[in-house]
Coordinates of C-alpha atoms in Angstrom, one line a residue:
Chain A
M9 CA 0.0 0.0 0.0
T10 CA 1.3 3.4 -0.9
T11 CA 2.3 5.4 2.2
D12 CA 1.0 8.6 0.6
Y13 CA -2.4 7.8 2.1
A14 CA -2.9 7.6 5.8
V15 CA -6.3 6.1 5.4
R16 CA -7.7 4.1 2.4
A17 CA -11.0 2.4 2.0
E18 CA -11.8 0.4 -1.1
A19 CA -15.4 -0.4 -1.7
I20 CA -16.1 -1.2 1.9
R21 CA -19.4 -2.6 2.9
K22 CA -21.4 -2.9 6.1
R23 CA -25.0 -4.1 6.2
Y24 CA -27.6 -4.0 9.0
G25 CA -30.5 -6.2 8.1
D26 CA -31.4 -4.9 4.6
K27 CA -30.0 -1.4 5.2
H28 CA -26.6 -0.8 3.6
A29 CA -24.9 1.5 6.0
L30 CA -21.8 1.3 3.8
D31 CA -22.4 0.4 0.2
G32 CA -19.1 0.2 -1.5
F33 CA -17.6 3.3 0.1
D34 CA -14.3 4.6 -1.1
L35 CA -12.0 6.9 0.7
A36 CA -8.4 8.1 0.3
V37 CA -7.0 10.4 3.0
R38 CA -3.6 12.0 2.3
T39 CA -1.0 11.8 5.0
G40 CA -0.7 15.0 7.1
T41 CA -4.0 16.5 6.0
V42 CA -7.4 17.2 7.5
H43 CA -10.0 15.3 5.5
G44 CA -13.7 16.2 6.0
L45 CA -16.4 13.6 5.7
L46 CA -19.8 15.1 5.2
G47 CA -23.2 13.8 4.6
P48 CA -26.8 14.0 5.8
N49 CA -27.9 12.1 8.9
G50 CA -27.8 8.4 8.3
A51 CA -25.4 8.7 5.3
G52 CA -23.0 6.3 7.0
K53 CA -20.3 8.7 8.3
T54 CA -20.2 7.3 11.8
T55 CA -20.3 3.7 10.5
A56 CA -17.3 4.5 8.2
V57 CA -15.3 6.0 11.1
R58 CA -16.2 3.2 13.4
A59 CA -15.2 0.6 10.8
L60 CA -11.9 2.3 10.1
A61 CA -11.2 2.6 13.9
T62 CA -11.6 -1.2 14.2
L63 CA -14.8 -0.9 16.2
L64 CA -16.9 -2.7 13.5
T65 CA -16.0 -5.6 11.4
L66 CA -16.5 -5.1 7.6
D67 CA -18.8 -7.2 5.5
G68 CA -16.7 -6.5 2.4
G69 CA -14.1 -4.4 0.8
R70 CA -10.7 -3.5 2.1
A71 CA -9.5 -0.7 4.4
T72 CA -6.0 0.2 5.6
V73 CA -4.9 2.7 8.2
A74 CA -1.2 3.8 8.0
G75 CA -0.8 0.9 5.5
V76 CA -2.1 -1.7 8.0
D77 CA -5.1 -3.8 7.1
V78 CA -8.0 -3.0 9.5
S79 CA -9.6 -6.4 9.3
R80 CA -6.5 -8.5 9.3
D81 CA -4.5 -6.7 12.0
P82 CA -6.8 -4.6 14.1
R83 CA -4.4 -4.7 17.1
T84 CA -1.6 -3.0 15.2
V85 CA -4.1 -0.4 13.8
R86 CA -5.2 0.4 17.4
S87 CA -1.7 1.4 18.3
L88 CA -1.6 3.8 15.4
I89 CA -4.9 5.6 15.8
G90 CA -6.8 7.9 18.1
L91 CA -10.5 8.2 18.3
T92 CA -12.7 11.0 19.5
G93 CA -16.4 10.1 19.2
Q94 CA -19.6 12.1 19.4
Y95 CA -19.5 12.1 23.2
A96 CA -16.5 13.1 25.3
A97 CA -15.5 9.5 26.3
V98 CA -13.8 10.4 29.5
D99 CA -14.4 9.3 33.1
E100 CA -16.5 11.9 34.8
I101 CA -15.5 11.1 38.3
L102 CA -11.8 11.1 37.8
T103 CA -9.8 14.3 37.4
G104 CA -8.4 15.2 34.0
R105 CA -4.9 14.1 35.1
Q106 CA -6.2 10.8 36.4
N107 CA -8.0 10.2 33.1
L108 CA -4.9 10.8 31.1
E109 CA -2.8 8.6 33.4
M110 CA -5.3 5.8 33.2
F111 CA -5.4 5.9 29.4
G112 CA -1.6 6.2 29.3
R113 CA -1.3 3.0 31.3
L114 CA -3.8 1.3 29.1
F115 CA -1.7 2.3 26.2
H116 CA 1.0 0.3 28.0
L117 CA 3.3 3.3 28.7
G118 CA 3.8 2.2 32.3
G119 CA 3.0 4.3 35.3
R120 CA 6.0 6.7 35.2
R121 CA 5.8 7.6 31.5
A122 CA 1.9 7.7 31.7
A123 CA 2.2 10.3 34.4
L124 CA 4.8 12.4 32.5
R125 CA 2.8 12.2 29.3
A126 CA -0.4 13.3 31.2
G127 CA 1.4 16.4 32.5
E128 CA 2.6 17.2 29.1
L129 CA -0.8 16.8 27.4
L130 CA -2.5 18.9 30.1
E131 CA -0.1 21.6 29.3
R132 CA -0.5 21.2 25.5
F133 CA -4.3 21.3 25.8
D134 CA -4.4 24.2 28.3
L135 CA -5.8 22.1 31.1
V136 CA -3.1 22.5 33.7
E137 CA -5.3 24.5 36.1
A138 CA -8.2 22.1 35.8
G139 CA -6.0 19.1 35.7
D140 CA -6.6 18.1 39.3
K141 CA -10.3 18.8 39.3
G142 CA -13.0 16.3 38.6
V143 CA -14.1 16.2 35.0
S144 CA -17.8 16.5 36.0
G145 CA -17.0 20.2 36.7
Y146 CA -15.5 20.8 33.2
S147 CA -17.2 22.9 30.5
G148 CA -18.1 21.2 27.2
G149 CA -15.0 22.6 25.5
M150 CA -12.7 21.5 28.3
R151 CA -14.2 18.0 28.1
R152 CA -13.6 17.8 24.4
R153 CA -10.1 19.0 24.8
L154 CA -9.4 16.4 27.4
D155 CA -11.0 13.8 25.1
L156 CA -8.7 14.9 22.3
A157 CA -5.7 14.8 24.7
A158 CA -6.7 11.2 25.6
S159 CA -6.8 10.4 21.9
M160 CA -3.3 11.9 21.5
I161 CA -1.5 9.9 24.2
L162 CA 0.5 7.8 21.8
A163 CA 0.9 10.7 19.3
P164 CA -1.2 8.6 16.8
R165 CA -0.5 8.7 13.0
V166 CA -4.2 9.0 12.3
L167 CA -6.9 10.7 14.4
F168 CA -10.6 10.0 13.8
L169 CA -12.8 12.9 14.9
D170 CA -16.5 12.0 14.8
E171 CA -18.4 15.3 15.2
P172 CA -16.0 16.7 17.7
T173 CA -17.8 20.0 18.2
T174 CA -21.5 18.9 18.2
G175 CA -23.2 20.5 21.1
L176 CA -20.4 23.0 21.8
D177 CA -20.9 26.7 22.0
P178 CA -18.9 28.9 19.6
R179 CA -16.1 29.4 22.1
G180 CA -15.8 25.6 22.7
R181 CA -15.8 25.0 19.0
G182 CA -13.0 27.5 18.6
E183 CA -11.0 25.8 21.3
V184 CA -11.3 22.4 19.6
W185 CA -10.4 23.9 16.2
D186 CA -7.2 25.4 17.6
A187 CA -6.4 22.0 19.1
V188 CA -7.0 20.2 15.8
R189 CA -4.9 22.7 13.8
A190 CA -2.0 22.2 16.3
L191 CA -2.2 18.4 16.0
V192 CA -2.0 18.6 12.2
A193 CA 0.9 20.9 12.4
G194 CA 2.6 18.2 14.4
G195 CA 2.1 15.7 11.7
T196 CA -1.1 13.9 12.5
T197 CA -3.6 13.0 9.8
V198 CA -7.2 13.8 10.7
L199 CA -10.4 12.3 9.4
L200 CA -13.2 14.6 10.5
T201 CA -16.9 14.1 10.3
T202 CA -19.1 17.1 11.0
Q203 CA -22.6 18.4 10.7
Y204 CA -21.2 21.9 10.4
L205 CA -20.1 22.7 6.9
D206 CA -18.3 25.9 7.9
E207 CA -16.2 23.7 10.2
A208 CA -15.2 21.4 7.3
D209 CA -14.5 24.5 5.2
K210 CA -12.2 26.0 7.9
L211 CA -10.3 22.8 8.8
A212 CA -10.3 20.4 5.9
S213 CA -8.1 20.6 2.8
H214 CA -10.1 17.8 1.2
I215 CA -13.7 16.8 1.5
T216 CA -15.7 13.6 0.7
V217 CA -19.4 13.9 0.6
M218 CA -21.3 10.7 1.5
D219 CA -24.9 9.7 0.9
R220 CA -26.6 6.4 1.4
G221 CA -23.3 4.6 2.2
R222 CA -21.3 5.8 -0.8
A223 CA -19.0 8.6 -1.7
I224 CA -20.8 11.0 -4.0
A225 CA -18.2 13.7 -4.3
D226 CA -14.6 14.0 -3.4
D227 CA -12.5 17.2 -3.9
S228 CA -11.1 20.3 -2.3
P229 CA -13.6 22.7 -0.7
A230 CA -12.9 25.3 -3.4
A231 CA -13.3 22.8 -6.3
L232 CA -16.6 21.5 -4.8
K233 CA -17.9 25.1 -4.6
N234 CA -16.9 25.7 -8.2
T235 CA -19.1 22.8 -9.3
V236 CA -22.1 24.7 -8.0
G237 CA -21.3 27.6 -10.4
G238 CA -20.4 31.2 -10.0
D239 CA -21.6 33.7 -7.5
L240 CA -25.1 33.8 -6.1
I241 CA -27.5 36.7 -5.6
E242 CA -29.4 36.4 -2.4
V243 CA -32.4 38.4 -1.1
V244 CA -34.1 38.1 2.3
V245 CA -37.6 39.7 2.4
H246 CA -39.5 41.1 5.4
E247 CA -42.8 39.3 4.6
A248 CA -43.0 35.7 3.4
S249 CA -45.9 36.9 1.2
E250 CA -43.4 38.8 -1.0
L251 CA -41.4 35.6 -1.8
A252 CA -43.2 34.9 -5.0
A253 CA -42.8 38.4 -6.4
V254 CA -39.1 38.4 -5.5
T255 CA -38.6 35.0 -7.0
E256 CA -40.1 36.3 -10.2
V257 CA -37.8 39.4 -10.3
I258 CA -34.7 37.4 -9.6
A259 CA -35.6 34.7 -12.2
R260 CA -36.0 37.4 -14.9
V261 CA -32.8 39.3 -14.1
A262 CA -30.6 36.3 -13.4
G263 CA -32.0 34.2 -16.1
S264 CA -32.0 31.1 -13.9
V265 CA -34.4 29.3 -11.6
P266 CA -34.0 30.6 -8.1
G267 CA -34.0 28.5 -5.0
T268 CA -36.3 29.5 -2.2
D269 CA -36.0 29.0 1.5
A270 CA -39.4 29.9 2.8
E271 CA -38.5 29.6 6.5
A272 CA -35.6 32.0 6.2
R273 CA -37.6 34.2 3.7
R274 CA -34.7 33.9 1.4
V275 CA -34.4 33.6 -2.4
H276 CA -31.1 32.9 -4.2
A277 CA -30.0 32.2 -7.7
P278 CA -26.7 32.0 -9.6
V279 CA -25.7 35.0 -11.6
S280 CA -23.1 35.6 -14.3
D281 CA -22.9 39.4 -14.4
R282 CA -22.6 40.1 -10.7
V283 CA -22.9 43.9 -10.4
T284 CA -25.5 44.4 -13.1
A285 CA -27.7 41.7 -11.6
L286 CA -27.4 43.2 -8.1
T287 CA -28.2 46.8 -9.2
E288 CA -31.1 45.6 -11.4
V289 CA -32.7 43.5 -8.8
A290 CA -32.3 46.2 -6.1
R291 CA -33.9 48.8 -8.4
E292 CA -36.8 46.6 -9.4
L293 CA -37.5 45.7 -5.8
R294 CA -37.5 49.3 -4.8
D295 CA -39.8 50.3 -7.7
R296 CA -42.3 47.6 -6.6
G297 CA -42.1 48.8 -3.0
I298 CA -41.0 45.4 -1.7
A299 CA -39.3 45.7 1.7
V300 CA -36.0 43.9 1.8
E301 CA -34.2 42.9 4.9
D302 CA -31.0 41.9 3.1
I303 CA -29.6 41.8 -0.4
G304 CA -26.2 40.7 -1.5
L305 CA -23.8 38.6 -3.6
R306 CA -22.0 35.7 -2.1
R307 CA -19.7 32.9 -3.1
P308 CA -21.4 29.5 -3.1
S309 CA -20.9 27.9 0.3
L310 CA -20.5 24.2 1.1
D311 CA -24.2 24.4 2.1
D312 CA -25.0 25.0 -1.6
V313 CA -22.7 22.1 -2.6
F314 CA -24.4 19.9 -0.1
L315 CA -27.9 20.9 -1.1
R316 CA -27.2 20.3 -4.8
L317 CA -25.5 16.9 -4.1
T318 CA -27.9 15.5 -1.6
G319 CA -31.0 17.5 -2.0
Q320 CA -31.0 18.2 1.7
R321 CA -30.0 21.0 3.9
T322 CA -27.7 20.2 6.8
Q323 CA -29.5 19.7 10.1
P324 CA -28.2 22.4 12.3
A325 CA -28.2 26.1 11.4
T326 CA -24.8 27.0 9.9
A327 CA -23.0 30.2 10.5
P328 CA -23.6 32.9 7.9
A329 CA -21.9 32.1 4.6
P330 CA -18.4 33.5 4.3
G331 CA -17.5 36.0 1.7
K332 CA -20.8 37.8 1.6
T333 CA -20.9 41.2 0.0
E334 CA -23.4 43.3 1.9
V335 CA -25.2 46.1 0.0
A336 CA -27.7 48.4 1.7
A337 CA -31.2 48.0 0.3
Chain B
M6 CA -8.2 30.4 24.2
S7 CA -6.1 30.5 21.1
G8 CA -2.5 29.5 21.6
G9 CA -3.6 27.1 24.3
V10 CA -2.4 24.2 22.2
S11 CA 1.1 24.5 21.1
G12 CA 4.2 22.6 20.2
A13 CA 4.8 19.9 17.8
L14 CA 4.2 16.2 18.3
G15 CA 7.8 15.4 19.1
A16 CA 7.1 14.6 22.7
P17 CA 9.9 14.6 25.2
V18 CA 8.3 11.5 26.7
D19 CA 9.3 8.3 24.9
L20 CA 6.1 6.9 23.6
T21 CA 7.2 3.5 22.5
P22 CA 4.9 1.0 24.2
A23 CA 6.5 -1.2 26.9
A24 CA 8.1 -4.4 25.8
D25 CA 5.5 -6.9 24.7
H26 CA 5.0 -9.3 27.6
G27 CA 2.4 -11.4 25.7
R28 CA -1.4 -11.3 25.8
A29 CA -1.8 -13.0 29.2
Y30 CA 0.3 -10.4 30.9
W31 CA -1.6 -7.5 29.4
A32 CA -4.9 -9.1 30.1
V33 CA -4.0 -9.0 33.8
A34 CA -2.3 -5.6 33.7
D35 CA -5.1 -3.9 31.8
C36 CA -7.6 -5.5 34.2
W37 CA -5.7 -4.2 37.1
N38 CA -5.6 -0.7 35.6
L39 CA -9.4 -0.6 35.3
V40 CA -9.7 -1.9 38.9
R41 CA -7.5 1.0 40.0
R42 CA -9.8 3.4 38.0
S43 CA -12.9 2.2 39.9
L44 CA -11.1 2.1 43.3
T45 CA -10.1 5.8 42.6
H46 CA -13.8 6.5 42.1
Y47 CA -14.4 5.4 45.7
Q48 CA -11.4 7.5 46.9
R49 CA -12.9 10.5 45.1
Q50 CA -16.5 9.8 46.2
P51 CA -16.3 7.9 49.5
A52 CA -20.0 8.5 50.1
F53 CA -20.8 6.3 47.1
I54 CA -20.2 3.0 48.9
L55 CA -22.4 4.2 51.8
W56 CA -25.0 5.2 49.3
T57 CA -25.2 1.7 47.8
L58 CA -25.4 0.4 51.4
G59 CA -28.2 2.8 52.2
F60 CA -31.0 0.4 51.3
P61 CA -29.8 -2.7 53.4
L62 CA -28.9 -0.5 56.3
V63 CA -32.3 1.2 56.3
S64 CA -33.9 -2.2 55.9
V65 CA -32.1 -3.5 58.9
L66 CA -33.5 -0.7 61.0
L67 CA -37.0 -0.9 59.4
Y68 CA -37.4 -4.6 59.5
G69 CA -35.3 -5.3 62.5
Y70 CA -36.8 -2.7 64.8
V71 CA -40.1 -1.3 63.3
F72 CA -41.5 -4.7 62.2
G73 CA -39.1 -6.9 64.1
S74 CA -41.2 -7.2 67.3
A75 CA -44.2 -8.2 65.2
M76 CA -42.3 -10.7 63.1
K77 CA -42.0 -14.3 64.3
V78 CA -39.5 -16.9 63.2
P79 CA -41.1 -20.3 62.7
G80 CA -39.3 -22.8 65.0
G81 CA -38.3 -20.0 67.3
G82 CA -35.3 -17.7 67.4
D83 CA -34.6 -14.0 67.4
Y84 CA -35.9 -12.2 64.3
R85 CA -32.8 -10.0 64.0
E86 CA -30.6 -13.0 64.0
F87 CA -32.8 -14.4 61.3
L88 CA -32.8 -11.1 59.3
M89 CA -29.1 -10.4 59.1
P90 CA -28.1 -13.2 56.7
G91 CA -31.0 -12.0 54.6
M92 CA -29.6 -8.5 54.5
F93 CA -26.2 -9.8 53.5
T94 CA -27.7 -11.8 50.7
M95 CA -30.0 -9.1 49.5
T96 CA -27.0 -6.7 49.2
M97 CA -25.2 -9.3 47.1
A98 CA -28.3 -9.8 45.0
F99 CA -28.8 -6.1 44.4
G100 CA -25.2 -5.9 43.3
F101 CA -26.0 -6.9 39.7
M102 CA -27.6 -3.5 39.3
N103 CA -24.3 -1.7 40.2
T104 CA -22.6 -3.8 37.6
A105 CA -25.2 -3.1 35.0
T106 CA -25.3 0.6 35.7
A107 CA -21.5 1.0 35.6
F108 CA -21.4 -0.9 32.4
A109 CA -24.2 1.0 30.8
T110 CA -22.7 4.3 31.8
D111 CA -19.4 3.5 30.2
A112 CA -21.1 2.2 27.1
G113 CA -23.4 5.3 26.8
K114 CA -20.6 7.8 27.1
G115 CA -18.4 6.1 24.5
V116 CA -15.8 5.0 27.1
H117 CA -16.1 1.4 25.9
D118 CA -15.6 2.6 22.3
R119 CA -12.4 4.3 23.4
F120 CA -11.2 1.2 25.2
R121 CA -12.0 -0.9 22.2
S122 CA -10.1 1.4 19.9
M123 CA -7.0 1.1 22.1
P124 CA -4.3 -1.6 21.9
M125 CA -5.4 -3.0 25.3
A126 CA -6.8 -6.4 26.1
P127 CA -10.5 -6.3 25.2
S128 CA -11.3 -8.8 28.0
A129 CA -10.1 -6.3 30.7
V130 CA -13.3 -4.2 30.3
V131 CA -15.3 -7.1 31.7
T132 CA -12.7 -8.7 34.1
G133 CA -11.8 -5.3 35.5
R134 CA -15.5 -4.7 36.3
G135 CA -15.8 -8.1 37.8
V136 CA -12.8 -7.7 40.2
V137 CA -14.0 -4.3 41.3
D138 CA -17.4 -5.6 42.0
L139 CA -16.1 -8.4 44.1
I140 CA -13.8 -6.1 46.1
T141 CA -16.8 -3.7 46.6
A142 CA -19.0 -6.7 47.6
A143 CA -16.4 -7.7 50.2
A144 CA -16.2 -4.2 51.6
E145 CA -20.0 -4.0 51.7
L146 CA -20.2 -7.3 53.6
A147 CA -17.6 -6.1 56.1
I148 CA -19.5 -2.9 56.8
L149 CA -22.8 -4.8 57.1
A150 CA -21.4 -7.5 59.3
L151 CA -19.9 -4.9 61.7
T152 CA -23.3 -3.2 61.8
A153 CA -24.9 -6.5 62.5
L154 CA -22.5 -7.3 65.3
L155 CA -23.2 -3.9 66.8
I156 CA -26.9 -4.6 67.0
G157 CA -26.4 -8.0 68.5
W158 CA -26.0 -10.5 65.6
R159 CA -23.6 -13.3 66.2
A160 CA -22.2 -16.1 64.0
D161 CA -22.0 -19.2 66.2
G162 CA -21.1 -21.8 63.6
G163 CA -17.4 -21.5 64.1
P164 CA -14.8 -19.6 62.1
L165 CA -14.5 -22.0 59.1
A166 CA -18.3 -22.2 58.7
S167 CA -18.5 -18.4 58.9
L168 CA -15.8 -18.1 56.3
A169 CA -17.7 -20.5 54.1
G170 CA -20.8 -18.4 54.6
F171 CA -19.1 -15.3 53.3
G172 CA -17.7 -17.3 50.5
L173 CA -21.1 -18.4 49.4
L174 CA -22.3 -14.7 49.5
L175 CA -19.4 -13.7 47.2
L176 CA -20.1 -16.7 45.0
L177 CA -23.7 -15.4 44.5
R178 CA -22.3 -11.9 43.8
F179 CA -19.8 -13.4 41.3
S180 CA -22.5 -15.1 39.3
L181 CA -24.5 -11.9 39.2
I182 CA -21.6 -10.0 37.8
W183 CA -22.3 -11.8 34.5
L184 CA -26.0 -11.1 34.7
G185 CA -25.1 -7.4 35.3
V186 CA -22.6 -7.3 32.4
W187 CA -25.2 -8.8 30.1
L188 CA -28.0 -6.5 31.2
G189 CA -25.6 -3.5 31.1
L190 CA -25.0 -4.3 27.4
V191 CA -28.7 -4.9 26.7
V192 CA -30.3 -1.8 28.3
P193 CA -30.2 1.4 26.3
G194 CA -28.7 3.6 29.1
P195 CA -27.8 3.9 32.8
E196 CA -31.2 5.3 33.7
Q197 CA -32.8 2.0 32.5
A198 CA -30.2 0.1 34.4
G199 CA -31.4 1.9 37.5
S200 CA -35.0 1.0 36.9
L201 CA -34.0 -2.7 37.1
F202 CA -34.7 -2.1 40.8
A203 CA -38.4 -2.5 40.0
V204 CA -37.7 -6.1 39.1
A205 CA -34.9 -6.8 41.7
F206 CA -37.0 -5.7 44.7
P207 CA -39.9 -8.1 44.3
V208 CA -37.4 -10.9 43.3
T209 CA -35.5 -10.5 46.6
M210 CA -38.8 -10.0 48.6
I211 CA -40.3 -13.3 47.3
S212 CA -37.6 -15.3 49.1
S213 CA -36.6 -16.2 52.6
V214 CA -34.7 -12.9 53.1
F215 CA -37.4 -11.3 55.3
V216 CA -40.0 -14.0 56.0
A217 CA -39.8 -17.8 56.1
P218 CA -41.5 -19.3 53.0
S219 CA -43.6 -21.5 55.2
L220 CA -45.5 -18.4 56.4
M221 CA -46.5 -17.5 52.8
P222 CA -49.4 -18.8 50.8
D223 CA -48.5 -22.3 49.5
W224 CA -47.8 -21.3 45.8
L225 CA -45.8 -18.2 46.8
G226 CA -43.9 -20.2 49.4
T227 CA -42.8 -22.7 46.8
V228 CA -41.6 -19.9 44.5
A229 CA -39.8 -18.3 47.4
A230 CA -38.2 -21.5 48.5
W231 CA -36.8 -22.2 45.0
N232 CA -35.6 -18.6 44.6
P233 CA -31.7 -18.7 44.2
V234 CA -31.6 -15.8 46.8
S235 CA -33.3 -18.1 49.3
A236 CA -30.8 -20.9 48.7
T237 CA -27.9 -18.6 49.7
V238 CA -29.8 -17.1 52.7
T239 CA -30.8 -20.5 54.1
A240 CA -27.4 -22.0 53.5
I241 CA -25.6 -19.1 55.3
R242 CA -28.1 -19.2 58.2
E243 CA -27.1 -22.8 58.7
L244 CA -23.4 -21.9 58.5
F245 CA -23.7 -18.9 60.8
G246 CA -25.7 -20.9 63.3
N247 CA -28.6 -18.4 62.9
P248 CA -32.3 -19.4 63.0
V249 CA -33.1 -21.3 59.7
A250 CA -36.9 -21.6 59.9
S251 CA -37.0 -24.3 57.3
G252 CA -40.4 -25.4 56.3
G253 CA -39.0 -28.8 55.4
S254 CA -39.4 -28.4 51.6
W255 CA -36.7 -30.0 49.4
P256 CA -35.0 -26.7 48.4
E257 CA -34.9 -25.6 52.0
E258 CA -33.4 -28.9 53.1
H259 CA -30.8 -28.9 50.4
A260 CA -29.9 -25.2 50.6
L261 CA -26.2 -25.8 50.8
L262 CA -26.2 -27.7 47.6
L263 CA -28.4 -25.1 45.8
S264 CA -26.4 -22.2 47.1
V265 CA -23.6 -23.6 44.9
A266 CA -25.7 -24.9 42.1
W267 CA -27.7 -21.8 41.5
P268 CA -24.7 -19.4 41.1
A269 CA -23.1 -22.0 38.9
A270 CA -26.2 -22.2 36.7
I271 CA -26.5 -18.4 36.6
T272 CA -22.8 -18.2 35.6
L273 CA -23.2 -20.9 32.9
V274 CA -26.2 -19.1 31.3
C275 CA -25.0 -15.5 31.6
V276 CA -21.3 -15.8 30.6
P277 CA -22.1 -16.9 27.0
L278 CA -24.9 -14.3 26.8
A279 CA -22.6 -11.5 28.0
V280 CA -19.7 -12.6 25.8
R281 CA -21.9 -12.9 22.7
R282 CA -23.4 -9.5 23.4
F283 CA -19.9 -8.0 23.9
Q284 CA -18.8 -9.5 20.6
R285 CA -21.9 -8.1 18.9
L286 CA -20.6 -4.6 19.6
S287 CA -18.3 -5.1 16.6
R288 CA -21.3 -5.9 14.3

């Protein structure tokens, strides 16, 4: 197996009853990168991560981690990986330090080195002050950082992060992102699943989109966005009753079929001539007396890629799309 | 919080795992590490062990003193002398819920997944739990026996018989570890494991823990006499030289035999169930 790839999956399969959780899934994660794995709920992201982390046995296909076959030699794979799942898998009653020392001993470092490594990781993950306090008193972000630290005890070649920031507030998410960036700078390869597309956009240099147990797209975030097309014009109206009129205006000016998000009172469509489209739509809306909350041009976001590929919006609300050009209405 | 994580991976601590001592060595070492973890729980939350003893201690007071004077032991004898072996056994019997809850808690929080993704012995997750539960059970028995001695209970069967009595109690607890592990893997979460009490309470009540089966309606008395809990209670009453109050039924007359046979049967049934369920985690 080529060492260029830290993780490889070739047509892996996993079936539950008649549901194909993994239906010939392919994946290639380059060494030293953050690779995002996106997909709607139930697409098979977590199953894929669990299979690659040796927690599930495969029904078919072949997977390697750091060149080692996951099915044939799971024990070696386990000494090369770290796993951070959807919950902070740490002991609530123990202190942060006791957690890291316990996991260190279970990684067979021996008591002395486990203690040294625990101290080192507490420092690295900014948990020195909290280190001797019970984990039950930790904030969500601190727990996740401790969880990451526990995954990093052996400085693994590959780190699996399954929705590492779900349920965290923005500050906690920022803390985890900083930690992940530092790990990658240190040479670790990260496979990241997330519900937050802006998170994948910020961290990942490569993205695989999954749906129904298969990979349906695989490219860099920029390339994926380019597949959606050029810039989008986007209008948010005050009254939902105006959506139809706005859709009509945008359709005529942009010459394409706009998408409508009724709940957000938002209409958007791809445009080719950015400035002309923007001024014409703005003028027409003003002439018709339609009250506009927001109007602007933006680059396609991963949300748009996701919507186009899977026909679904992501579950949680995502942060405002980056690169938005605001124009006063 | 930026800048909190810094430095490259080149750790000053040598991270090469210790020399490979072989699987058997690590099975024991990893088990011991998980035992240490749970013992540290008690160190950090010493009230917890008293909390698990709350029910039997309250029962001793309620049944021993509130109802005690109204309770009679068939064949004569002091009710509190009769009750204490029942309390010991009930505490062992309820122990399966502690096992189930601890297991379900770890499973629910992904701690088991972390263990299984690590290069440690997979068996340690179960054996570590089992050893901790036996140590806990021994501590619980010590506290209960001291309490019992304080309120006048005595074991008059001689030191060897008394030792055998406590051995039978731990044997019952041992068999129920496997029931607890299996249930902990079956139930969806720790809350449901806690609600097992609704089943455990009647099961221990319909036994000779509090009342001699011969005082119950015939059909209920038969159920109670055959209850594995009764087998241990009756056997240790004999060994401790406490009032036995046997109604003369076959299970009561062969309590010593059954107090070994029942735990053996429970172990034989529950070990394969637990192991199969544990392996199914990979499916």
